[in-house]
Coordinates of C-alpha atoms and ligand atoms in Angstrom, one line a residue:
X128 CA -158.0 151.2 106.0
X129 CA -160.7 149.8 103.8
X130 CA -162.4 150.8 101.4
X131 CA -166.3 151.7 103.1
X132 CA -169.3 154.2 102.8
X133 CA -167.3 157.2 102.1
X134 CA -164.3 156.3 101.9
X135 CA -162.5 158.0 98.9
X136 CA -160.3 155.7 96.8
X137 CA -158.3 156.1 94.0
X138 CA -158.1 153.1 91.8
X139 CA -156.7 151.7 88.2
X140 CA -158.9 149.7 86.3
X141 CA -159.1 147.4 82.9
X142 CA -162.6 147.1 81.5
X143 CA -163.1 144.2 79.0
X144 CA -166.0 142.3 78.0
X145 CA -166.3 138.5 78.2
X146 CA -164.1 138.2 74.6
X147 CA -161.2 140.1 76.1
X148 CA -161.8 143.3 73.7
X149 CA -160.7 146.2 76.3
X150 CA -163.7 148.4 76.4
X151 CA -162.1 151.1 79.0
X152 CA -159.3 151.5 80.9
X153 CA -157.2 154.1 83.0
X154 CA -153.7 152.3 82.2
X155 CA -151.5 155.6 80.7
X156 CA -154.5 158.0 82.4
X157 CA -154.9 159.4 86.0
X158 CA -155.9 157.1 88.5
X159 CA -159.6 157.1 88.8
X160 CA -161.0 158.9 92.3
X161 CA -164.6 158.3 93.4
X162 CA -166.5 158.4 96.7
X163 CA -167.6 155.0 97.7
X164 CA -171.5 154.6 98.3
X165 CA -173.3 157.3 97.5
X166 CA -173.6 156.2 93.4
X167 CA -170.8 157.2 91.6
X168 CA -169.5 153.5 90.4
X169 CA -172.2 151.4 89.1
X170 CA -173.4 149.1 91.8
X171 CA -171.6 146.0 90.8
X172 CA -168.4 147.7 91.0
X173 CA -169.1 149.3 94.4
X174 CA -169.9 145.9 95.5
X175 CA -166.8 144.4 94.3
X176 CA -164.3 147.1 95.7
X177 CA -166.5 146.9 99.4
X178 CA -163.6 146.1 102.2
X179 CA -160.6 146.4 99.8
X180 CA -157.8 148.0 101.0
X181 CA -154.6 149.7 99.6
X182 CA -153.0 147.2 97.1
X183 CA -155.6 145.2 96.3
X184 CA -155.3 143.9 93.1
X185 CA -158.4 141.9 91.7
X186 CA -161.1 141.0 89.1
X187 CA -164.6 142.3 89.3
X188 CA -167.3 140.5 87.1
X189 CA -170.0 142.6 87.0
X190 CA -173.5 141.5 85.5
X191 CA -175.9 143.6 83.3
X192 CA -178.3 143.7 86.3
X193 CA -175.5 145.5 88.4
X194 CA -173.8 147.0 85.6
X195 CA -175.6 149.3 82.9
X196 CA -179.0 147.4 82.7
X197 CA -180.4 145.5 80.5
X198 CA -181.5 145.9 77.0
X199 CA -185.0 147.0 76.7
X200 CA -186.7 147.1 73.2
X201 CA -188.4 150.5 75.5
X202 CA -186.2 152.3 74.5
X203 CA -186.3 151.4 70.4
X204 CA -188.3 154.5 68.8
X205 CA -189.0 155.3 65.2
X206 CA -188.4 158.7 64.5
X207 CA -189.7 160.2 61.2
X208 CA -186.8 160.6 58.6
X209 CA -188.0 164.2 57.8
X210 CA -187.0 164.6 61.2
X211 CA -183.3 164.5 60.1
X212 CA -184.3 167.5 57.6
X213 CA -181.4 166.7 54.8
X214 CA -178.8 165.2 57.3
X215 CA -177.3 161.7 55.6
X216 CA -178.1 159.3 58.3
X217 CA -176.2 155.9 58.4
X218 CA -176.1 153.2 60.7
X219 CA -174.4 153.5 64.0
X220 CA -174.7 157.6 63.9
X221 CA -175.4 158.6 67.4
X222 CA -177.9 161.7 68.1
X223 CA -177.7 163.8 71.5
X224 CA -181.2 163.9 72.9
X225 CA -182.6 166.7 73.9
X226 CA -182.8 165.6 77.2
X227 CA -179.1 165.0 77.0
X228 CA -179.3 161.2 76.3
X229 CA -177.2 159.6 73.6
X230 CA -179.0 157.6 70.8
X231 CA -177.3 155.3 68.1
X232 CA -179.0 154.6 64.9
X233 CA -179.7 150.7 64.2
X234 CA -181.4 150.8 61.5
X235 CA -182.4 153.2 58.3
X236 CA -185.5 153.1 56.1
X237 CA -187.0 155.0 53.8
X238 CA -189.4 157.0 56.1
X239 CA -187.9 156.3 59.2
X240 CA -184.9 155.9 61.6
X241 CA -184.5 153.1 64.2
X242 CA -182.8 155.0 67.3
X243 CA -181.8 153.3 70.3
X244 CA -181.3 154.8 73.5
X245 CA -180.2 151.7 75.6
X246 CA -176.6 152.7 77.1
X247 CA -173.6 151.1 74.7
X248 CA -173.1 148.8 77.6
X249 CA -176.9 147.7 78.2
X250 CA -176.7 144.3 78.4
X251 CA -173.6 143.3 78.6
X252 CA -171.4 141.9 81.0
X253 CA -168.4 143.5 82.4
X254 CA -164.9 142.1 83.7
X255 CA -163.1 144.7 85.6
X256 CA -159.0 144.4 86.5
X257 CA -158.9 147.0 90.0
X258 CA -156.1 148.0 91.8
X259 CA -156.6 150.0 94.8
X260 CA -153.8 152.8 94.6
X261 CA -155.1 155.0 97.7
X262 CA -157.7 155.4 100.3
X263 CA -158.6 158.5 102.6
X264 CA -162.2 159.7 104.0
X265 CA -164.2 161.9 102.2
X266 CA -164.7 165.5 104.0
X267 CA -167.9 167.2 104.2
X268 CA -167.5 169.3 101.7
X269 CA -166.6 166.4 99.0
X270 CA -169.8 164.2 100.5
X271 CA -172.0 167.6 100.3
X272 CA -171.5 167.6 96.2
X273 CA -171.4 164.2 95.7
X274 CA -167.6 164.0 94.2
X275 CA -163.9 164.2 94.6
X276 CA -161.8 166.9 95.1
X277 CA -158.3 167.8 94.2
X278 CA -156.2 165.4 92.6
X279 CA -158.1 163.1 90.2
X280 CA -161.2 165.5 91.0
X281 CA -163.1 168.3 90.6
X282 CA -161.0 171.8 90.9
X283 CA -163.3 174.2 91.6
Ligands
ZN1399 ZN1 -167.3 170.1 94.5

């Protein structure tokens, strides 16, 4: 069986950028499970894993275009440090939005904060390790909300 347009699979993976620093990984955690093609991987991993079967073991270099983006200067914003109220605000302080978005600070003066709301990965290119651990077709009620369930998934 390979992996295909919703098939679920259950995979390990190794996340590390192009220094070697490990960025993620599932090593010691729960095999990830996911339902291939509808979105949940970014695209350049769903790419990758595409007509992999049970085994597989393989590397994945993902670029920013196909990973998460690139960095746009967009999404830079001054806020106004009264903003803050009292709050100490230092550099690399992240903010939840209130539209649920996470912002870092990159840089602090003396009427205003540098946020930026790129994703921590914007820009960046990825080197995934997979292994395919297990393979099975979603049912309809998994491809109705979009995720996994039961082992490695939602319990609900
Ligand atoms: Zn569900």
């Amino acid at each position: 069986m390979q992996i295909t347009k919703h098939s679920v699979a259950a995979i390990h993976y190794t996340l590390t950028d192009n220094n070697g620093n490990v960025l993620d990984s599932s090593t010691g955690r729960d095999p990830l499970h996911y339902i291939h093609g509808i979105g949940n991987l970014i695209p350049g991993m769903e790419d990758g894993l595409e007509g992999r079967t049970k085994g597989d073991k393989f590397n994945i270099k993902v670029s920013p275009e196909k990973g998460y983006g690139v960095k746009s200067d967009d999404l830079l914003q001054q806020v106004p440090r009264l903003a803050f109220g009292d709050q100490k605000i230092e550099l690399g302080m992240q903010f939840q939005t209130n539209q649920g978005s996470v912002v870092t600070v990159t840089k602090v003066g003396l009427d205003s904060i540098t946020v930026d709301a790129n994703h921590p990965l914007a820009g960046v290119e990825l080197n995934f390790d997979v292994e395919v651990l297990e393979i099975r077709i979603a049912t309809e009620e998994e491809l109705t909300h979009g995720h996994v369930h039961g082992p490695g998934g939602h319990h609900h």
